[in-house]
Coordinates of C-alpha atoms and ligand atoms in Angstrom, one line a residue:
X22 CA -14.9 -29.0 -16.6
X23 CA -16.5 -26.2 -14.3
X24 CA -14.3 -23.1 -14.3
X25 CA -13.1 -21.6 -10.8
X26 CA -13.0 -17.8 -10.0
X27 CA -11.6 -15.5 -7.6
X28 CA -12.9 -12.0 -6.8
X29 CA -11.6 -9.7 -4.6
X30 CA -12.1 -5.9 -3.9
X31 CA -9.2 -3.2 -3.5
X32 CA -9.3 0.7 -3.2
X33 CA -11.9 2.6 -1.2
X34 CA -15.3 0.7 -0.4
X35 CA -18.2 2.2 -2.3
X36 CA -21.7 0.9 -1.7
X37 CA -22.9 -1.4 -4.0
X38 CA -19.7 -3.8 -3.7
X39 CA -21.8 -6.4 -2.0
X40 CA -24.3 -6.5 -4.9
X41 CA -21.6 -6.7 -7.6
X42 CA -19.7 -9.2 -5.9
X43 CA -23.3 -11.4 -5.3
X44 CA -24.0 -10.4 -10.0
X45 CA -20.8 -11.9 -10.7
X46 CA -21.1 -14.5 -8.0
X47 CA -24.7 -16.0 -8.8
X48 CA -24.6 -15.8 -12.1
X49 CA -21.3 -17.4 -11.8
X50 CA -22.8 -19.9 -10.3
X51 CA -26.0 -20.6 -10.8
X52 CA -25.5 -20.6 -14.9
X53 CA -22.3 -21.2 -15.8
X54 CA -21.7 -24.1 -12.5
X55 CA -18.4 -22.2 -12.0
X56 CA -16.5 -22.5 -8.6
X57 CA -16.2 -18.6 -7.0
X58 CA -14.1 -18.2 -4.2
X59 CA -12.8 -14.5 -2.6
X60 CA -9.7 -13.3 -1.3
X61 CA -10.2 -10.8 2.0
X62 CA -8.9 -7.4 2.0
X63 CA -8.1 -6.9 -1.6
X64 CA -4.9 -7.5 -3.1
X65 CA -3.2 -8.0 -0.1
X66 CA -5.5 -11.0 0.9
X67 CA -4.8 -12.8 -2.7
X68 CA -0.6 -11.8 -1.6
X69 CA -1.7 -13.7 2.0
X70 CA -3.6 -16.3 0.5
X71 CA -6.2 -15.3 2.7
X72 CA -9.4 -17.1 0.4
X73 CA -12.7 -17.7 1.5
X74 CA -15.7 -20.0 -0.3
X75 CA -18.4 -17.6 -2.1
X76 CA -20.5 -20.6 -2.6
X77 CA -23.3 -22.2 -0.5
X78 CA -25.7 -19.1 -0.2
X79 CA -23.0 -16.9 1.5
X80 CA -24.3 -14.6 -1.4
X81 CA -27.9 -14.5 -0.7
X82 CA -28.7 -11.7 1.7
X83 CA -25.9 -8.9 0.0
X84 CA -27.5 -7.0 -2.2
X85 CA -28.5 -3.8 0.2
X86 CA -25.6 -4.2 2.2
X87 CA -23.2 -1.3 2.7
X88 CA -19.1 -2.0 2.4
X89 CA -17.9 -5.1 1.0
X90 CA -18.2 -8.9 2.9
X91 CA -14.7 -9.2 1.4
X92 CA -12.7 -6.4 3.1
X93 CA -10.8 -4.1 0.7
X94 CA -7.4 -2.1 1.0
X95 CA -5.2 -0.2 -1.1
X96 CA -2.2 -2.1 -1.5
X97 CA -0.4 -2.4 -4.7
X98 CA 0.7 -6.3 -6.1
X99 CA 3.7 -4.9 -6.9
X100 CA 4.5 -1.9 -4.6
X101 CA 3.3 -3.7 -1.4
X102 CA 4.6 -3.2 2.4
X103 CA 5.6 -6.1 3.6
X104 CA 7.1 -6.8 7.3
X105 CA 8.1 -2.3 6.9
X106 CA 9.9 -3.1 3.1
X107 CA 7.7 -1.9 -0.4
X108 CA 7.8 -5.5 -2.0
X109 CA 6.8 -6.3 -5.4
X110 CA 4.7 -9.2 -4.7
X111 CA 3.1 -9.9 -8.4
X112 CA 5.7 -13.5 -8.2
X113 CA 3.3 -14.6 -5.0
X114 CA 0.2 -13.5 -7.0
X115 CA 1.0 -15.8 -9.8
X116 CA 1.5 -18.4 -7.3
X117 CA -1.8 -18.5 -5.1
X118 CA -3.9 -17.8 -8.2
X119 CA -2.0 -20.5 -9.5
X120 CA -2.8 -23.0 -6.1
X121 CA -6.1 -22.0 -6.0
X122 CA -6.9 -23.2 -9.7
X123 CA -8.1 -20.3 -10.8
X124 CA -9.6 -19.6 -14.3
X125 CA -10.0 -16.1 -13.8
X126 CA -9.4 -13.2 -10.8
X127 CA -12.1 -10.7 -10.8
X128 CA -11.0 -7.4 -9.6
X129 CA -13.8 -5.2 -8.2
X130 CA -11.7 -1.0 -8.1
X131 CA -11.6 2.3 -9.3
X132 CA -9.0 4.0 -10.9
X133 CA -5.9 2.3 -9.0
X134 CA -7.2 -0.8 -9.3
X135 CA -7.4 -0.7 -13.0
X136 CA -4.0 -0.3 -13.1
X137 CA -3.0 -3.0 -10.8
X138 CA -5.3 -5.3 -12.7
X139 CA -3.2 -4.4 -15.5
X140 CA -0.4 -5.3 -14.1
X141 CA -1.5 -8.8 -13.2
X142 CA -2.7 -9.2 -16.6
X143 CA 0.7 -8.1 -18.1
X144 CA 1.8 -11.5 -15.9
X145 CA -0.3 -14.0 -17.5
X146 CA -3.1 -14.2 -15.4
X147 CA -6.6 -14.1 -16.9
X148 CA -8.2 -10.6 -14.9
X149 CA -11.4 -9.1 -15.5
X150 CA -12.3 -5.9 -13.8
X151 CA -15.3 -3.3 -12.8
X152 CA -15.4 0.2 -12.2
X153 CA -16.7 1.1 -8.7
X154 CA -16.0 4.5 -6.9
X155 CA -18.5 7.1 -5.6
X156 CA -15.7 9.5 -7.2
X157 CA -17.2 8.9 -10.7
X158 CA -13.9 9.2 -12.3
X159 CA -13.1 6.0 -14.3
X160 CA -12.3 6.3 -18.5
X161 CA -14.6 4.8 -20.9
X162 CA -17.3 3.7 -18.6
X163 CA -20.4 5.5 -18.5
X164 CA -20.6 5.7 -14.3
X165 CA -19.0 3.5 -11.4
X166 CA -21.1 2.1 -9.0
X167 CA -21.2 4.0 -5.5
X168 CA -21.5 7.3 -7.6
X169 CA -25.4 7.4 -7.4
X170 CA -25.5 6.5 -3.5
X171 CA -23.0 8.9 -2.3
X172 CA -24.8 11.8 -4.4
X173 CA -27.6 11.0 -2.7
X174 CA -26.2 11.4 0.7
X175 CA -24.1 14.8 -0.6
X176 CA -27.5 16.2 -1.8
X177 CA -29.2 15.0 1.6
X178 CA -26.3 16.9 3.7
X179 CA -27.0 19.6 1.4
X180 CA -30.9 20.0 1.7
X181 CA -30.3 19.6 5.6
X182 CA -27.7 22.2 5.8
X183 CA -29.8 25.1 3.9
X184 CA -32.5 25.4 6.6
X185 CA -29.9 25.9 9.1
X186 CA -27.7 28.4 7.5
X187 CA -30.8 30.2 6.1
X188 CA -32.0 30.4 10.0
X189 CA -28.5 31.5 10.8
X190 CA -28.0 33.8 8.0
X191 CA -24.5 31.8 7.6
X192 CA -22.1 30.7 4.6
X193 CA -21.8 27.1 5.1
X194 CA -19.0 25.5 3.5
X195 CA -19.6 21.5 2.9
X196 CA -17.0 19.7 1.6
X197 CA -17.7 17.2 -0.7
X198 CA -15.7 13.9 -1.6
X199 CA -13.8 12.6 -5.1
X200 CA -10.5 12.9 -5.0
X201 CA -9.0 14.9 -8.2
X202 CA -12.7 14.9 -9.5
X203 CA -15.4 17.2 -9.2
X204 CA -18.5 15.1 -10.4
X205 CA -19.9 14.4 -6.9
X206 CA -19.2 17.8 -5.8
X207 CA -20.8 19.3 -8.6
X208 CA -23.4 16.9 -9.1
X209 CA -25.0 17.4 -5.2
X210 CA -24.5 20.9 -5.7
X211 CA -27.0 21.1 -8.0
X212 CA -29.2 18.6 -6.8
X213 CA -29.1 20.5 -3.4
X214 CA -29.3 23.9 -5.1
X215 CA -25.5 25.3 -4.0
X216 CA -24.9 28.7 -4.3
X217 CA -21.4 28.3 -5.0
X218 CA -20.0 25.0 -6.3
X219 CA -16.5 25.1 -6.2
X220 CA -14.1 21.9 -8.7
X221 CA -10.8 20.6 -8.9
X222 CA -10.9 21.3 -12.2
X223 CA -11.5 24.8 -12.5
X224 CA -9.8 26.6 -9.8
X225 CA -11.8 29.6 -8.2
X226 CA -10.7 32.9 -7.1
X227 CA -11.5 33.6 -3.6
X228 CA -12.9 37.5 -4.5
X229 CA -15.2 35.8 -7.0
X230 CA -17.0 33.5 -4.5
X231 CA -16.9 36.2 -2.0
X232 CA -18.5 38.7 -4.3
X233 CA -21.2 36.3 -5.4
X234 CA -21.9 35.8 -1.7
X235 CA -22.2 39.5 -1.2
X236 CA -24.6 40.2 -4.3
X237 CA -27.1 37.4 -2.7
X238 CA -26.9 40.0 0.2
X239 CA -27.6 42.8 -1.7
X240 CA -30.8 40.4 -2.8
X241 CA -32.0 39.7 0.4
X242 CA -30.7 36.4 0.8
X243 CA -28.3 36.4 3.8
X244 CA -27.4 32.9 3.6
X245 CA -25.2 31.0 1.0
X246 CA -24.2 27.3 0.4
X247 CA -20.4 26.5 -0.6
X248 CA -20.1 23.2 -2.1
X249 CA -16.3 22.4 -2.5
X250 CA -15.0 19.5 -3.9
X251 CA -11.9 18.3 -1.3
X252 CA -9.6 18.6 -4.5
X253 CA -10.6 22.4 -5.6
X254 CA -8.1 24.9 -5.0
X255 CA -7.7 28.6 -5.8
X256 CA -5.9 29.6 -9.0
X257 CA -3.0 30.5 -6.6
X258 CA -2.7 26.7 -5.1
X259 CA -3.6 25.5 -8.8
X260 CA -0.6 27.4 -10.0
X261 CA 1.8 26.0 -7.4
X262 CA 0.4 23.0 -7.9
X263 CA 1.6 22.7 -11.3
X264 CA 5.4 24.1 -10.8
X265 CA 5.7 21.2 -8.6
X266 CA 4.7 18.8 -11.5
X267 CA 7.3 20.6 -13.6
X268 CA 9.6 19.8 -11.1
X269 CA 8.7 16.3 -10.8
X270 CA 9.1 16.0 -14.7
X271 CA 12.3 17.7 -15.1
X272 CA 14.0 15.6 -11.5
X273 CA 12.0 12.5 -13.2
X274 CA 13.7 13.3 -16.7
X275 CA 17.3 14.3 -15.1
X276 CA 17.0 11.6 -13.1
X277 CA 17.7 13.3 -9.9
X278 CA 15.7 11.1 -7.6
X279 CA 16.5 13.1 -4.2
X280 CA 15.0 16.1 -6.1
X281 CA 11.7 13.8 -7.2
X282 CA 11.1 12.8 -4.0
X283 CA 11.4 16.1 -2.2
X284 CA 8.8 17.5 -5.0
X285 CA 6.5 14.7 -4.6
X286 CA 6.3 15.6 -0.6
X287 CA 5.8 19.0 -1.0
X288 CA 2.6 18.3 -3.7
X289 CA 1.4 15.7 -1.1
X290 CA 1.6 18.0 1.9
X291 CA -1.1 20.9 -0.6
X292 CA -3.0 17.8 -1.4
X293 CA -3.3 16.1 2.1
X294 CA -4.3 19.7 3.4
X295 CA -7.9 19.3 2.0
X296 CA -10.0 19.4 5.5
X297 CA -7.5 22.7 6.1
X298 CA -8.5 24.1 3.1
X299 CA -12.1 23.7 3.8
X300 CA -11.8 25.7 6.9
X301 CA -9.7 28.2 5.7
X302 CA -12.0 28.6 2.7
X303 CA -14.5 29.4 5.3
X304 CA -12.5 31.8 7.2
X305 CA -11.7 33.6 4.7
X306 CA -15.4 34.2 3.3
X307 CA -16.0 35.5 6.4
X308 CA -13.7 37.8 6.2
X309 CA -14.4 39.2 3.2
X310 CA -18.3 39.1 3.9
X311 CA -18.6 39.7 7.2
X312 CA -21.4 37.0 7.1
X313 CA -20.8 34.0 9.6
X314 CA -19.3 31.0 8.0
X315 CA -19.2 27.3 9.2
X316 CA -17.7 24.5 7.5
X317 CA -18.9 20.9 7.0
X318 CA -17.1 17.9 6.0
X319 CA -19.0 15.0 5.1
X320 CA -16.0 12.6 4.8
X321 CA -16.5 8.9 4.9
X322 CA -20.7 9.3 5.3
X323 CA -20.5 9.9 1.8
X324 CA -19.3 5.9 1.6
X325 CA -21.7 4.1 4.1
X326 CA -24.6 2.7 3.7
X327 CA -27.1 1.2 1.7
X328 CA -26.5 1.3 -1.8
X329 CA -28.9 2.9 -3.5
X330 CA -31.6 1.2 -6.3
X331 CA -29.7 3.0 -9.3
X332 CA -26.5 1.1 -7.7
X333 CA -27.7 -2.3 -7.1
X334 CA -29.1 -1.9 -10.4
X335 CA -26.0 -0.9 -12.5
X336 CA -23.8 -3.3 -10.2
X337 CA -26.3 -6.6 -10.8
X338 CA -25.9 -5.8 -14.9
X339 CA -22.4 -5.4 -14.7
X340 CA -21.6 -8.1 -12.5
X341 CA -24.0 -10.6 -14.7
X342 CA -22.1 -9.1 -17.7
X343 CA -18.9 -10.2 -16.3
X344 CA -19.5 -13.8 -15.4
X345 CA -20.7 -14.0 -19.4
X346 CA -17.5 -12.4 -20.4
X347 CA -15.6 -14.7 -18.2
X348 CA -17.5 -17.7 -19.6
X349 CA -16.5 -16.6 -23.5
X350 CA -13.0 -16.4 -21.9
X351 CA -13.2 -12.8 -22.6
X352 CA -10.2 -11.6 -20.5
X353 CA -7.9 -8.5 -19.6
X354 CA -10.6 -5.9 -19.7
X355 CA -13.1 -4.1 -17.6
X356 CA -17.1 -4.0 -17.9
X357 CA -18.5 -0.7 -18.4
X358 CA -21.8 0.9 -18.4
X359 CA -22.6 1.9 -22.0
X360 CA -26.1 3.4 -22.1
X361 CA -28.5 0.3 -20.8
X362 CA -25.6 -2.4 -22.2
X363 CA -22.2 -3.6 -20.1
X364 CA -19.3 -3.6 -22.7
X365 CA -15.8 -4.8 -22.2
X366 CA -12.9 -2.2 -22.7
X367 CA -9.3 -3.2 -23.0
X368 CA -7.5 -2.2 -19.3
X369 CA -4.5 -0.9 -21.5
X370 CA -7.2 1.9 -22.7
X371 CA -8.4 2.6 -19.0
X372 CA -5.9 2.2 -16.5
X373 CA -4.5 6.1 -15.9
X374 CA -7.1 7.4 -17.6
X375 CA -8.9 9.5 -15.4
X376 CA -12.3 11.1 -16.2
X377 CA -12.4 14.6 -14.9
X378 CA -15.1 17.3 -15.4
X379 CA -14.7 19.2 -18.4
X380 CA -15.0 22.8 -18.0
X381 CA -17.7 22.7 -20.9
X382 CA -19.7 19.6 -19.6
X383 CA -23.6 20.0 -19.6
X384 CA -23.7 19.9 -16.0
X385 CA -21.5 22.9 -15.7
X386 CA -23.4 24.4 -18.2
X387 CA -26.5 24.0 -16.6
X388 CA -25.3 25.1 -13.3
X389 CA -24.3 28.5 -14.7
X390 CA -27.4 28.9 -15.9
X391 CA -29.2 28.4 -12.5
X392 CA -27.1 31.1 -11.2
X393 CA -24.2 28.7 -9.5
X394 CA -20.9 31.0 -8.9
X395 CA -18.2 28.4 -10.0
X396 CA -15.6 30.9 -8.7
X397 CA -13.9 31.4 -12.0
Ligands
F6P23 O1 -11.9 7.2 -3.9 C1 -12.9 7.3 -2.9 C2 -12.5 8.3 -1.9 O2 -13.6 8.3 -1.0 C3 -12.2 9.7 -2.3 O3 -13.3 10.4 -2.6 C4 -11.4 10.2 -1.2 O4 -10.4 11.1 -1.6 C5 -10.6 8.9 -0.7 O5 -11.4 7.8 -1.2 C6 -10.5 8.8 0.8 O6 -9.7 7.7 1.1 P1 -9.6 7.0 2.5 O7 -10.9 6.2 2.7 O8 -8.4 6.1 2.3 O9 -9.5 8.0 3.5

């Protein structure tokens, strides 16, 4: 008897959705005869019962287009606003992947969706997952899929940005996407040759970057390019940044929940501030340059698009990968990229596990060696 699938997407769209979702789907169907249907805006839409037929060539034309035909959001199966209430809605999951005859839900996510998939699968339903984000920062899988494309775009802004700031003799500031992670920030740095490429994960002082600013002056090279991730901070922020987590931990292990939740605003108001902190960061080069500074934030351009060939690539292998997985009833993991092959990896080991820059990675390493300031 033919098998029957759902897939849905959840999170941030990343290009190369479209061509993941048509891998899985094709091969879903054209090899194994399965029945693929998908459920609109990601887990809400499977909550909603909101399903729509993936059959009858409604995958042929996908593969270079930008978003995802399914619609995505970031609701949680089981912390999900409902009618103004947070609802665990895992119960109605079970249900409609239960109506619909499904063999198996395919969820299509980065880091959050890892977990929710996990979640599902800790309920008895038969989940499969990929790793797609342009902020490169799933565990155990090689890259995500949206990671090449959005580098591409970073390192376009980047190229464009030099001729103007070298006309100007400006500091432009360009602030680059991926949450907690650096790897898109320091990636198009390089590729766009950044002067300065500042990470989450190594927190700059401000008199560094403004003193490797100055020495280009002293060079003859009145210009400079800032690339800062929108989750780098100085060593002051960093440092009040992590008393908050200490108080988070000691409220969460006293159990003072008033105090939690008081500690958990004040690390989201630092985090939400990352546009501020991108013009601030420019102000205050200024200031201690007395060059010109403008700053730049790409924002969602780094997510539009066309996918790029390296992405409709790595999302076709994938998504073929997992419609053979799903066909040796090969469940409760996600596919990653492993060199040219797509292994599965238990979710258990990937969901929370982040995958930051370490401060020794060859990229870093390289970038210091070009002359980069990292601000540390
Ligand atoms: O995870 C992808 C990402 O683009 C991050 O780089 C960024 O922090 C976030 O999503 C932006 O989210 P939203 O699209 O919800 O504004």
């Amino acid at each position: 008897m033919s098998q029957h699938i759902g897939i849905l997407t959840a999170g941030g769209d990343s290009p190369g959705l479209n061509a993941a979702i048509r891998g899985v789907g094709k091969a879903a169907q054209g090899v194994y005869d399965m029945r693929v249907i998908g459920f609109r805006d990601g887990f809400r839409g499977l909550v909603e019962n909101r399903a729509v037929d993936l059959g009858g060539g409604v995958l042929s034309g996908i593969l270079t287009v930008g978003g995802t035909i399914l619609g995505t959001s970031r609701d949680k199966p089981h912390k999900m606003k409902i009618g103004g209430k947070v609802q665990d809605m895992t119960d109605v999951i079970v249900e409609n992947y239960q109506a619909n005859h499904l063999d198996a839900l395919v969820c299509l996510g980065g880091g959050g969706t890892q977990k929710n998939a996990l979640v599902l699968k800790e309920k008895g339903l038969n989940v499969i997952t990929m790793p797609k984000t342009i902020d490169n920062d799933v565990g155990l899988t090689d890259t995500t899929f949206g990671f090449d494309t959005a580098l591409g775009i970073a390192t376009d802004a980047i190229d464009r940005l030099h001729s103007t700031a070298h006309s100007h003799h400006r500091i432009i500031v360009v602030e680059i996407m991926g949450h907690r992670a650096g790897w898109l920030a320091l990636g198009a740095g390089i590729a766009g040759g950044a002067d300065v490429i500042l990470l989450p994960e190594m927190p700059y002082s401000l008199q560094t970057v403004a003193d490797a600013i100055t020495d280009r002056v002293k060079s003859g090279k009145n210009f400079s390019i800032v690339a800062v991730a929108e989750g780098a901070m100085s060593v002051e922020d960093a440092a009040r940044v992590q008393a908050i987590h200490e108080r988070i931990q000691s409220a969460e292990a006293a159990d003072e929940r008033k105090a939690r939740k008081q500690a958990k605003s004040d690390l989201k108001a630092i985090e939400a501030g990352a546009g501020d902190h991108t013009l601030q960061l420019a102000r205050q080069l200024e200031e201690l340059t007395g060059l010109e500074s403008r700053p730049t934030i790409l924002g969602h351009l780094q997510r539009g698009g066309t996918p790029s060939a390296a992405d409709r690539l790595l999302a076709t292998r994938l998504g073929t990968a997992c419609a053979d997985l799903i066909n040796d009833q090969h469940f409760g993991v996600m596919v990653a990229a492993r060199g040219e092959h797509a292994v599965p990896v238990p979710l258990e080991e990937v969901a929370g596990n982040k995958k930051l820059v370490p401060p020794d990675h060859p990229w870093v390493v390289s970038a210091g060696r070009v002359g980069v300031c990292l601000g540390n």
